[in-house]
Coordinates of C-alpha atoms in Angstrom, one line a residue:
M1 CA -0.5 -0.6 -0.3
D2 CA 1.3 3.6 -0.5
L3 CA 2.8 5.6 1.8
P4 CA 2.4 9.7 1.3
Y5 CA 3.1 10.9 -2.2
E6 CA 7.2 11.8 -1.7
K7 CA 8.4 13.2 -5.1
P8 CA 11.7 10.3 -7.2
L9 CA 14.8 11.7 -6.2
K10 CA 16.8 13.3 -8.4
I11 CA 20.3 10.8 -8.6
H12 CA 22.8 11.1 -11.0
L13 CA 25.3 9.0 -11.7
V14 CA 28.7 11.0 -12.2
N15 CA 31.8 8.5 -13.4
S16 CA 33.7 10.7 -16.2
T17 CA 34.9 14.4 -15.3
E18 CA 34.0 14.6 -19.5
S19 CA 30.2 14.2 -19.3
P20 CA 27.1 16.3 -18.7
E21 CA 26.5 14.6 -15.0
F22 CA 29.7 16.4 -14.4
T23 CA 29.1 20.0 -15.6
H24 CA 25.7 19.3 -13.5
L25 CA 27.6 18.4 -10.5
T26 CA 29.8 21.5 -10.7
Q27 CA 26.6 24.6 -11.3
S28 CA 24.8 22.5 -9.0
L29 CA 27.4 23.6 -6.5
T30 CA 27.9 26.9 -7.4
R31 CA 23.2 27.4 -6.8
S32 CA 23.4 25.0 -3.5
S33 CA 24.2 26.7 0.1
I34 CA 22.6 22.9 1.4
I35 CA 24.4 20.2 0.7
G36 CA 24.4 16.6 2.4
L37 CA 27.3 14.7 2.1
D38 CA 27.9 11.0 3.3
A39 CA 30.2 8.1 1.8
E40 CA 30.6 3.9 0.8
W41 CA 33.5 2.1 1.5
K42 CA 33.8 -1.7 1.2
P43 CA 35.5 -2.6 4.8
I44 CA 38.5 -4.6 4.9
R45 CA 38.2 -7.6 7.0
G46 CA 40.1 -9.7 9.0
Q47 CA 43.8 -9.1 7.3
N48 CA 46.6 -9.7 8.7
H49 CA 49.7 -6.8 7.3
Q50 CA 49.9 -2.9 8.5
P51 CA 46.7 -1.7 8.9
T52 CA 45.6 0.8 6.0
F53 CA 42.0 3.1 6.1
P54 CA 39.7 1.6 3.0
T55 CA 39.2 3.1 -0.2
V56 CA 36.4 5.6 -0.6
S57 CA 34.5 4.0 -3.6
L58 CA 30.8 6.1 -4.0
L59 CA 30.6 9.6 -2.6
Q60 CA 26.8 10.8 -3.1
L61 CA 26.5 14.5 -2.5
A62 CA 23.0 16.0 -2.4
C63 CA 22.5 19.9 -3.2
Q64 CA 19.1 21.4 -2.7
L65 CA 19.1 24.2 -5.7
D66 CA 16.9 26.5 -2.9
H67 CA 16.0 26.0 0.5
D68 CA 12.5 28.3 0.0
S69 CA 11.5 24.6 -2.3
D70 CA 12.1 20.9 -2.3
E71 CA 13.6 21.2 -5.6
S72 CA 16.5 19.1 -4.8
E73 CA 19.0 16.7 -6.9
T74 CA 21.5 14.3 -5.6
F75 CA 25.1 13.6 -7.6
L76 CA 26.8 9.6 -7.0
L77 CA 30.5 10.2 -7.8
D78 CA 32.1 7.8 -8.7
M79 CA 35.5 7.1 -7.4
H80 CA 36.4 4.7 -9.0
S81 CA 35.8 6.0 -12.3
V82 CA 36.8 10.1 -11.9
P83 CA 40.5 10.3 -11.8
L84 CA 40.7 12.0 -8.1
P85 CA 43.4 14.5 -9.1
S86 CA 40.6 15.4 -11.6
I87 CA 38.0 16.6 -8.8
W88 CA 40.2 17.2 -5.6
E89 CA 39.9 21.1 -5.8
L90 CA 36.9 21.6 -6.3
L91 CA 36.0 18.9 -3.3
R92 CA 38.6 20.6 -1.0
E93 CA 37.0 23.8 -2.5
T94 CA 33.7 22.8 -1.8
F95 CA 34.2 21.7 2.0
V96 CA 35.6 24.6 2.9
S97 CA 33.2 27.2 1.5
P98 CA 31.8 29.7 3.2
D99 CA 28.6 29.8 1.2
I100 CA 27.5 26.1 1.6
L101 CA 26.6 24.8 5.0
K102 CA 28.0 21.5 4.9
L103 CA 25.3 18.4 6.6
G104 CA 26.7 14.4 7.2
F105 CA 25.9 11.7 9.9
K106 CA 28.9 11.2 12.0
F107 CA 31.3 12.6 8.8
K108 CA 34.0 13.0 10.6
Q109 CA 35.4 8.9 9.7
D110 CA 34.4 9.6 6.5
L111 CA 36.7 12.2 5.6
V112 CA 39.6 10.5 7.5
Y113 CA 38.4 7.7 4.2
L114 CA 38.1 9.9 2.0
S115 CA 41.6 12.2 2.7
S116 CA 44.1 9.0 2.7
T117 CA 41.9 7.5 -1.2
F118 CA 43.0 10.2 -2.6
C119 CA 46.7 10.5 -1.0
L120 CA 47.0 7.2 -2.7
Q121 CA 46.4 8.5 -5.5
G122 CA 48.9 11.3 -5.0
C123 CA 46.2 14.5 -4.5
D124 CA 48.4 15.0 -0.6
P125 CA 47.6 15.8 1.7
G126 CA 44.2 15.6 0.7
F127 CA 41.6 17.0 2.7
D128 CA 41.3 18.3 6.9
K129 CA 38.7 20.6 7.0
V130 CA 34.7 20.8 6.8
E131 CA 33.2 24.0 7.7
P132 CA 31.1 25.1 8.0
Y133 CA 29.4 21.8 9.4
L134 CA 26.4 20.4 11.0
D135 CA 26.2 17.0 11.9
I136 CA 22.8 16.0 12.0
T137 CA 23.8 14.0 15.4
T138 CA 22.9 17.7 16.8
I139 CA 20.2 18.6 14.9
Y140 CA 18.2 15.7 16.4
Y141 CA 19.2 16.3 19.4
Q142 CA 18.7 20.4 19.7
M143 CA 14.9 19.3 18.8
Q144 CA 14.3 16.6 21.3
H145 CA 15.8 18.6 24.1
K146 CA 14.2 22.5 23.1
Q147 CA 10.5 20.5 21.8
Q148 CA 10.7 18.2 24.7
G149 CA 12.0 19.9 28.2
R150 CA 14.7 17.2 28.4
K151 CA 18.2 17.1 28.5
G152 CA 19.9 15.3 25.4
P153 CA 20.1 11.3 25.7
K154 CA 23.6 9.6 25.9
E155 CA 23.2 7.2 23.5
T156 CA 23.9 7.4 19.7
K157 CA 21.0 7.8 18.0
S158 CA 21.8 5.6 14.6
L159 CA 20.0 7.6 10.7
A160 CA 17.2 5.5 10.4
T161 CA 16.2 5.7 13.9
I162 CA 16.5 9.9 13.0
C163 CA 14.4 9.5 9.8
K164 CA 12.0 7.8 11.5
E165 CA 11.7 10.0 14.7
V166 CA 11.5 13.1 12.8
L167 CA 11.0 12.1 9.4
G168 CA 7.9 9.2 9.9
I169 CA 9.6 7.6 6.8
S170 CA 12.2 3.7 7.3
L171 CA 15.2 4.6 6.4
S172 CA 16.1 0.8 5.6
K173 CA 19.7 0.5 5.9
E174 CA 19.9 -3.2 4.6
L175 CA 22.9 -2.7 1.6
Q176 CA 24.5 -0.8 3.7
C177 CA 28.2 -3.2 4.0
S178 CA 27.2 -4.9 0.5
D179 CA 30.5 -4.5 -2.2
W180 CA 30.5 -1.0 -3.9
S181 CA 33.1 -1.7 -5.2
H182 CA 32.2 -3.6 -7.8
R183 CA 30.5 -2.8 -10.8
P184 CA 28.2 -1.4 -12.0
L185 CA 26.7 -0.2 -9.3
T186 CA 22.8 -2.0 -8.4
E187 CA 19.9 0.6 -8.9
E188 CA 19.0 -0.5 -5.9
Q189 CA 22.6 0.8 -4.5
K190 CA 21.9 3.6 -6.2
I191 CA 19.0 4.3 -4.3
Y192 CA 20.2 3.2 -0.9
A193 CA 23.6 5.8 -1.1
A194 CA 21.2 9.0 -2.8
T195 CA 18.3 8.4 0.1
D196 CA 21.3 8.4 3.2
A197 CA 22.7 12.1 1.8
H198 CA 19.4 12.9 0.4
C199 CA 17.6 12.7 4.3
L200 CA 20.1 14.7 5.8
L201 CA 18.3 17.2 3.9
K202 CA 15.1 16.2 4.8
I203 CA 15.9 16.2 9.0
F204 CA 17.5 19.7 8.0
N205 CA 14.8 21.7 6.9
V206 CA 12.4 20.3 9.8
F207 CA 14.4 21.8 12.2
Q208 CA 15.0 25.1 10.9
D209 CA 11.4 24.8 9.9
T210 CA 11.1 24.5 14.0
V211 CA 12.7 27.3 15.2
V212 CA 10.9 29.6 12.6
K213 CA 8.1 28.3 14.1
K214 CA 9.6 28.6 17.4
G215 CA 10.0 31.8 16.9
N216 CA 6.6 32.7 15.7
S217 CA 5.0 31.2 18.5
S218 CA 7.3 33.9 20.3
N219 CA 5.5 36.3 19.2
N220 CA 1.9 35.4 19.6
M221 CA 1.7 33.6 16.0
V222 CA 1.1 29.5 16.2
E223 CA 3.1 26.9 18.4
L224 CA 5.1 23.7 17.3
H225 CA 3.8 21.3 20.0
S226 CA 6.6 19.3 21.5
S227 CA 4.7 15.9 19.8
G228 CA 6.0 17.5 16.4
V229 CA 9.1 16.3 16.0
N230 CA 7.0 13.1 16.2
L231 CA 4.4 13.6 13.1
G232 CA 7.3 12.9 10.1
L233 CA 7.9 15.9 7.8
K234 CA 4.8 15.5 5.9
E235 CA 2.9 16.9 8.8
I236 CA 4.7 19.1 10.4
L237 CA 4.7 20.6 6.9
G238 CA 1.2 19.7 5.8
K239 CA -0.6 21.8 9.0
H240 CA -3.6 24.8 8.0
D241 CA -1.9 27.2 10.4
I242 CA 0.9 27.6 9.3
D243 CA 1.6 30.9 6.8
D244 CA 4.4 30.0 4.5
K245 CA 4.5 33.1 3.3
I246 CA 5.2 34.3 7.6
I247 CA 8.3 31.9 8.2
R248 CA 9.8 32.9 5.2
I249 CA 9.7 36.6 7.4
K250 CA 10.4 34.9 9.7
S251 CA 13.4 32.9 9.2
F252 CA 15.2 36.1 10.2
E253 CA 15.1 35.6 13.5
A254 CA 15.1 31.8 13.8
S255 CA 18.8 31.8 15.2
H256 CA 17.7 33.7 19.1
M257 CA 15.4 30.4 19.4
F258 CA 18.0 28.7 21.3
Q259 CA 20.4 28.0 23.9
A260 CA 24.5 27.3 22.0
T261 CA 24.4 23.9 21.8
V262 CA 27.5 21.5 22.9
S263 CA 30.1 20.9 20.5
S264 CA 29.9 17.5 19.0
E265 CA 32.7 14.1 18.7
N266 CA 33.3 15.0 15.1
G267 CA 34.2 18.6 15.2
Q268 CA 34.5 22.4 17.3
R269 CA 31.6 25.0 17.1
I270 CA 32.2 27.6 15.0
S271 CA 32.6 31.4 15.5
K272 CA 30.6 34.5 14.5
V273 CA 34.6 35.7 13.0
E274 CA 34.7 32.2 11.6
V275 CA 31.5 32.0 9.6
L276 CA 32.4 35.8 8.2
V277 CA 35.9 34.9 6.0
S278 CA 37.2 35.8 3.3
R279 CA 36.1 34.0 0.3
S280 CA 38.8 32.8 -1.0
S281 CA 37.6 30.2 -3.8
S282 CA 38.1 30.6 -7.5
R283 CA 34.8 29.4 -7.7
N284 CA 32.0 31.7 -8.7
T285 CA 28.8 30.2 -5.6
M286 CA 25.9 31.8 -4.4
P287 CA 26.3 33.7 -0.9
M288 CA 24.2 32.0 1.9
G289 CA 20.9 33.5 3.2
E290 CA 20.2 35.7 6.1
S291 CA 18.3 33.1 7.4
L292 CA 20.3 30.4 6.7
L293 CA 23.6 32.2 8.3
K294 CA 22.3 33.3 11.0
I295 CA 21.9 28.8 12.0
V296 CA 25.2 29.0 10.7
R297 CA 26.1 31.2 13.3
K298 CA 24.6 29.7 15.9
Y299 CA 24.6 25.9 15.8
G300 CA 27.8 25.2 13.2
E301 CA 30.4 23.5 13.9
K302 CA 33.9 22.1 11.5
I303 CA 36.3 19.1 11.2
L304 CA 39.6 19.2 11.6
L305 CA 41.8 16.5 11.3
R306 CA 44.7 16.2 13.7
E307 CA 48.0 14.1 12.0
S308 CA 46.8 11.3 14.1
D309 CA 43.4 11.4 12.6
R310 CA 45.4 10.6 9.4
K311 CA 47.3 6.9 11.0
P312 CA 45.0 4.3 11.3
K313 CA 45.0 2.3 14.8
A314 CA 46.0 -1.3 14.5
A315 CA 44.0 -3.7 16.0
R316 CA 44.6 -5.4 19.9
K317 CA 46.0 -8.7 19.1
K318 CA 42.7 -11.0 20.9
V319 CA 44.6 -14.1 22.8
K320 CA 42.0 -16.5 21.5
K321 CA 41.1 -19.0 24.8
R322 CA 41.5 -22.2 24.2
P323 CA 37.6 -23.2 24.8
S324 CA 36.7 -25.7 27.5
L325 CA 35.4 -29.3 27.2
V326 CA 31.8 -28.0 28.7
A327 CA 31.7 -24.2 26.1
V328 CA 32.8 -27.3 22.8
T329 CA 29.6 -29.5 24.3
R330 CA 27.2 -26.4 24.4
E331 CA 28.3 -24.6 21.1
K332 CA 27.3 -28.5 19.2
Q333 CA 24.2 -28.3 21.2
L334 CA 23.5 -24.9 19.9
D335 CA 24.5 -25.8 16.3
N336 CA 22.0 -29.1 16.5
T337 CA 19.7 -26.8 18.2
S338 CA 19.0 -24.1 15.4
D339 CA 18.1 -25.8 12.3
W340 CA 13.5 -26.2 12.4
Q341 CA 12.7 -29.1 13.5
G342 CA 9.1 -29.4 14.1
P343 CA 5.6 -29.8 13.9
P344 CA 6.1 -25.9 14.2
P345 CA 2.4 -25.1 17.6
W346 CA 0.5 -24.3 14.7
D347 CA -0.4 -27.5 13.4
L348 CA -3.1 -29.0 13.6
S349 CA -2.0 -32.8 14.7
L350 CA -1.0 -30.1 18.0
G351 CA -4.4 -28.7 18.5
G352 CA -3.8 -25.6 16.1
D353 CA -5.9 -23.3 13.5
G354 CA -3.0 -24.2 10.5
C355 CA -1.6 -20.6 10.6
P356 CA 1.7 -20.0 10.3
K357 CA 2.5 -17.6 13.7
F358 CA 6.1 -16.0 14.5
L359 CA 7.1 -13.8 16.8
C360 CA 10.4 -11.6 15.4
D361 CA 12.9 -10.3 18.5
V362 CA 13.8 -6.7 17.2
M363 CA 17.8 -8.7 15.2
V364 CA 14.6 -9.8 13.0
E365 CA 12.1 -6.5 12.8
G366 CA 12.5 -6.2 9.1
L367 CA 11.7 -9.7 8.4
A368 CA 8.2 -9.5 10.2
K369 CA 7.1 -6.3 7.6
H370 CA 8.1 -8.4 4.6
L371 CA 6.0 -11.5 5.8
R372 CA 3.4 -9.1 7.1
C373 CA 3.5 -7.6 2.7
V374 CA 3.1 -11.7 2.1
G375 CA 0.5 -11.9 4.4
V376 CA 1.2 -14.3 7.0
D377 CA 0.7 -13.4 10.9
A378 CA 4.3 -11.9 12.6
A379 CA 4.4 -10.2 15.4
I380 CA 6.8 -8.0 17.1
P381 CA 8.3 -8.1 21.6
S382 CA 5.7 -6.1 22.8
S383 CA 7.8 -4.2 25.3
R384 CA 10.2 -2.2 23.8
K385 CA 13.6 -3.8 25.0
P386 CA 12.3 -7.2 26.1
E387 CA 14.3 -9.8 28.2
S388 CA 14.5 -13.3 27.3
R389 CA 12.2 -14.4 29.0
E390 CA 9.7 -11.6 27.9
L391 CA 10.2 -13.2 24.7
L392 CA 10.1 -17.1 25.8
D393 CA 7.1 -16.1 27.4
Q394 CA 4.7 -14.2 25.2
A395 CA 5.9 -16.9 22.2
Y396 CA 4.4 -19.3 24.8
S397 CA 0.9 -17.6 25.5
E398 CA 0.5 -16.8 21.9
Q399 CA 1.3 -19.8 20.1
R400 CA 4.1 -18.6 18.1
V401 CA 7.4 -19.4 16.5
L402 CA 9.5 -17.2 17.6
L403 CA 13.0 -15.7 15.2
T404 CA 15.4 -14.3 15.4
R405 CA 19.0 -14.9 15.7
D406 CA 21.0 -15.0 18.9
A407 CA 22.4 -17.9 19.1
K408 CA 21.5 -17.3 23.2
L409 CA 18.0 -17.8 23.0
L410 CA 18.3 -21.5 21.4
R411 CA 19.8 -22.0 25.5
H412 CA 16.5 -22.1 25.8
Q413 CA 14.2 -24.5 23.3
Y414 CA 14.2 -26.4 26.7
L415 CA 11.7 -23.8 27.9
I416 CA 9.1 -24.3 24.2
K417 CA 9.7 -26.5 22.4
N418 CA 9.7 -26.9 18.7
Q419 CA 9.8 -22.5 19.0
I420 CA 12.3 -20.5 18.4
Y421 CA 13.6 -20.8 15.0
R422 CA 17.4 -19.1 14.4
V423 CA 16.8 -17.3 11.3
K424 CA 20.8 -17.7 9.2
N425 CA 20.2 -15.5 6.1
L426 CA 21.5 -11.6 6.8
L427 CA 19.4 -9.7 3.8
K428 CA 15.1 -9.6 4.3
N429 CA 14.6 -11.1 0.6
E430 CA 16.6 -13.9 2.2
Q431 CA 15.2 -14.2 5.1
L432 CA 11.7 -14.2 4.1
L433 CA 13.1 -17.1 1.2
E434 CA 14.1 -18.8 4.3
V435 CA 11.7 -18.9 6.7
I436 CA 8.7 -19.7 3.9
E437 CA 11.3 -22.7 2.5
T438 CA 11.7 -23.5 6.5
F439 CA 7.8 -24.1 7.5
Q440 CA 6.9 -24.7 3.5
L441 CA 4.2 -21.9 4.1
Q442 CA 1.7 -21.8 0.9
I443 CA 1.8 -17.9 0.2
N444 CA -0.1 -17.2 -3.4
E445 CA -0.5 -13.5 -4.8
D446 CA -3.9 -13.3 -3.2
Q447 CA -2.6 -12.6 0.3
L448 CA 0.6 -9.9 -0.7
M449 CA -0.1 -7.1 1.7
S450 CA -2.9 -8.4 3.0
R451 CA -1.8 -7.0 6.6
C452 CA -1.4 -3.7 7.9
T453 CA 2.8 -3.2 7.7
K454 CA 2.3 -0.5 11.2
C455 CA 0.5 -2.9 13.6
N456 CA -0.1 -6.8 11.8
G457 CA -3.7 -6.3 12.0
R458 CA -6.1 -7.4 9.5
F459 CA -8.0 -5.3 7.1
I460 CA -11.4 -4.5 6.9
Q461 CA -13.3 -6.4 4.3
K462 CA -15.3 -3.9 2.2
P463 CA -13.3 -1.3 0.5
L464 CA -13.5 2.0 1.2
T465 CA -14.5 5.2 -1.1
T466 CA -12.9 8.1 -1.4
E467 CA -15.7 10.2 0.6
E468 CA -15.8 7.1 3.5
A469 CA -12.2 7.4 3.4
V470 CA -11.7 11.1 3.7
E471 CA -14.0 10.9 6.6
A472 CA -12.5 7.7 8.6
A473 CA -9.1 10.0 8.0
K474 CA -9.9 13.2 10.0
G475 CA -7.7 13.6 13.0
F476 CA -6.1 10.6 12.3
Q477 CA -4.6 11.1 8.8
K478 CA -4.1 13.3 6.2
I479 CA -4.4 12.3 2.6
P480 CA -3.4 13.8 -0.5
D481 CA -5.0 15.8 -2.8
C482 CA -4.0 14.1 -6.2
L483 CA -5.3 10.9 -4.8
F484 CA -9.5 12.0 -5.2
N485 CA -9.4 12.2 -8.6
K486 CA -7.9 8.7 -9.6
N487 CA -11.3 6.7 -8.8
L488 CA -8.8 4.5 -5.9
E489 CA -10.2 2.5 -3.0
F490 CA -8.9 2.1 0.3
W491 CA -8.7 0.0 2.8
Q492 CA -8.7 -0.2 6.9
C493 CA -6.7 -1.6 9.3
M494 CA -9.0 -3.2 11.8
E495 CA -6.5 -2.3 14.7
C496 CA -5.0 0.7 14.3
N497 CA -7.2 2.9 11.7
Q498 CA -4.3 3.5 8.7
L499 CA -5.6 4.0 5.3
Y500 CA -4.0 2.6 2.3
W501 CA -4.4 2.8 -1.4
E502 CA -3.8 0.7 -4.0
G503 CA -1.3 2.8 -6.5
T504 CA 2.3 3.0 -7.9
Q505 CA 3.5 2.3 -4.8
Y506 CA 1.7 -0.6 -3.7
H507 CA 1.6 -2.6 -7.0
N508 CA 5.0 -1.8 -7.2
A509 CA 5.7 -3.6 -4.0
V510 CA 2.6 -6.2 -5.2
Q511 CA 5.1 -7.0 -8.2
K512 CA 8.9 -6.8 -6.1
F513 CA 7.5 -10.0 -3.7
I514 CA 6.1 -11.5 -6.2
D515 CA 9.8 -11.8 -7.4
V516 CA 11.5 -12.6 -4.7
C517 CA 8.8 -15.7 -3.5
K518 CA 9.3 -17.0 -6.8
L519 CA 5.5 -16.9 -7.9
N520 CA 5.4 -15.9 -11.8
E521 CA 7.6 -19.5 -11.5

């Protein structure tokens, strides 16, 4: 089923300095006041020689061409195809340009690897600075602290978690560890890489609009409620009581709304004097607008690489202890129980109803959504961080098979016999096939997208008309105006009341799972 309308990403793969894409990239950098940065590389594993940094395979630059609109384009710079000396000056000027705010998520590590990659190609000294810079983690903690009236949490949030909380979208990290050195890149890899950089712009836009709305509320204007940070980008920007023109005008007062924040571990604070440094760049870039400049003055950071950052740290050699006889015996027992031996609790011979039911722990939570998409009952733990005993109790009480990748849980096999299965594959599509084959599930096309991916609930038996859907969505969910003239059928979850419709994303998802489950064969 479709999610709220979202424009498709404009993705450009740059693999030559003679290509139109490269020309377009250089032009976009001169027009952009904000860019999102990210990099991909193939991890170095199990090496015994002198440690080195991984070689960066892809650099992503998401350029917001006009901050007064959502117009943006994302460029994938192929580091294996483009001669690095030919782009070193362009990137160096971009990284230090006072006219461009750089956004990143813990980009210091990316910069270390990027600098090392360029040095290996003769571009010594590589890169040593990115300013003005703003880390997405800093933005997130500012929004949490100021809007919810509490100190920022100490634990480090992942980018996927921040995207879920701020934008209301799920950011898949399934391809994070794929082979980025292999060419050609798959379409899935391109979309994954572009999305990682593009979402940085979206998060910053929510942050800036939140600052502006706070400014409005201090002048008897509309106030953004503390729960607004969890509404998602579309809901925040779609409130009817916000006047866009007033927001744009009041953005000049935005920087007065928050107190200064402590520097993040990846960067240092920038003083007002440093923001106003003279432009030494040979490229003719457009200066920042006053609204953006005030935010940079207030929250701007910079990344500086020291000499120690450029030297790979040798991993400590772990002395392997010889396992005891008891430990060896226990591991053999775990290996023997990792294979499914059945029958499952829903088996008719055990008095079950014949309907497969699973409980997916946090390690395979993405698998739960895939199972729901093919019509299989797949629950997740009742509590956010359940203890082993809670998982076992829930699986037993609901007569479910517990799916996990945690080998330690198999030690409790004796407590709920034939109700724990350890998933072997890492990728969700492969995990789905593994579960289907292991438990001999019968999947057909009519089952696809018959469950709510949000809560696992069933849909109402009769579809809703557009008028009925609008009435059902009041005060709960916004239906995009573009759907009203398409004569679509809407479906509503009986558990959480979420509305779905059979749009483009629905048909794409159906086709995806037809291919994954090999239903055409």
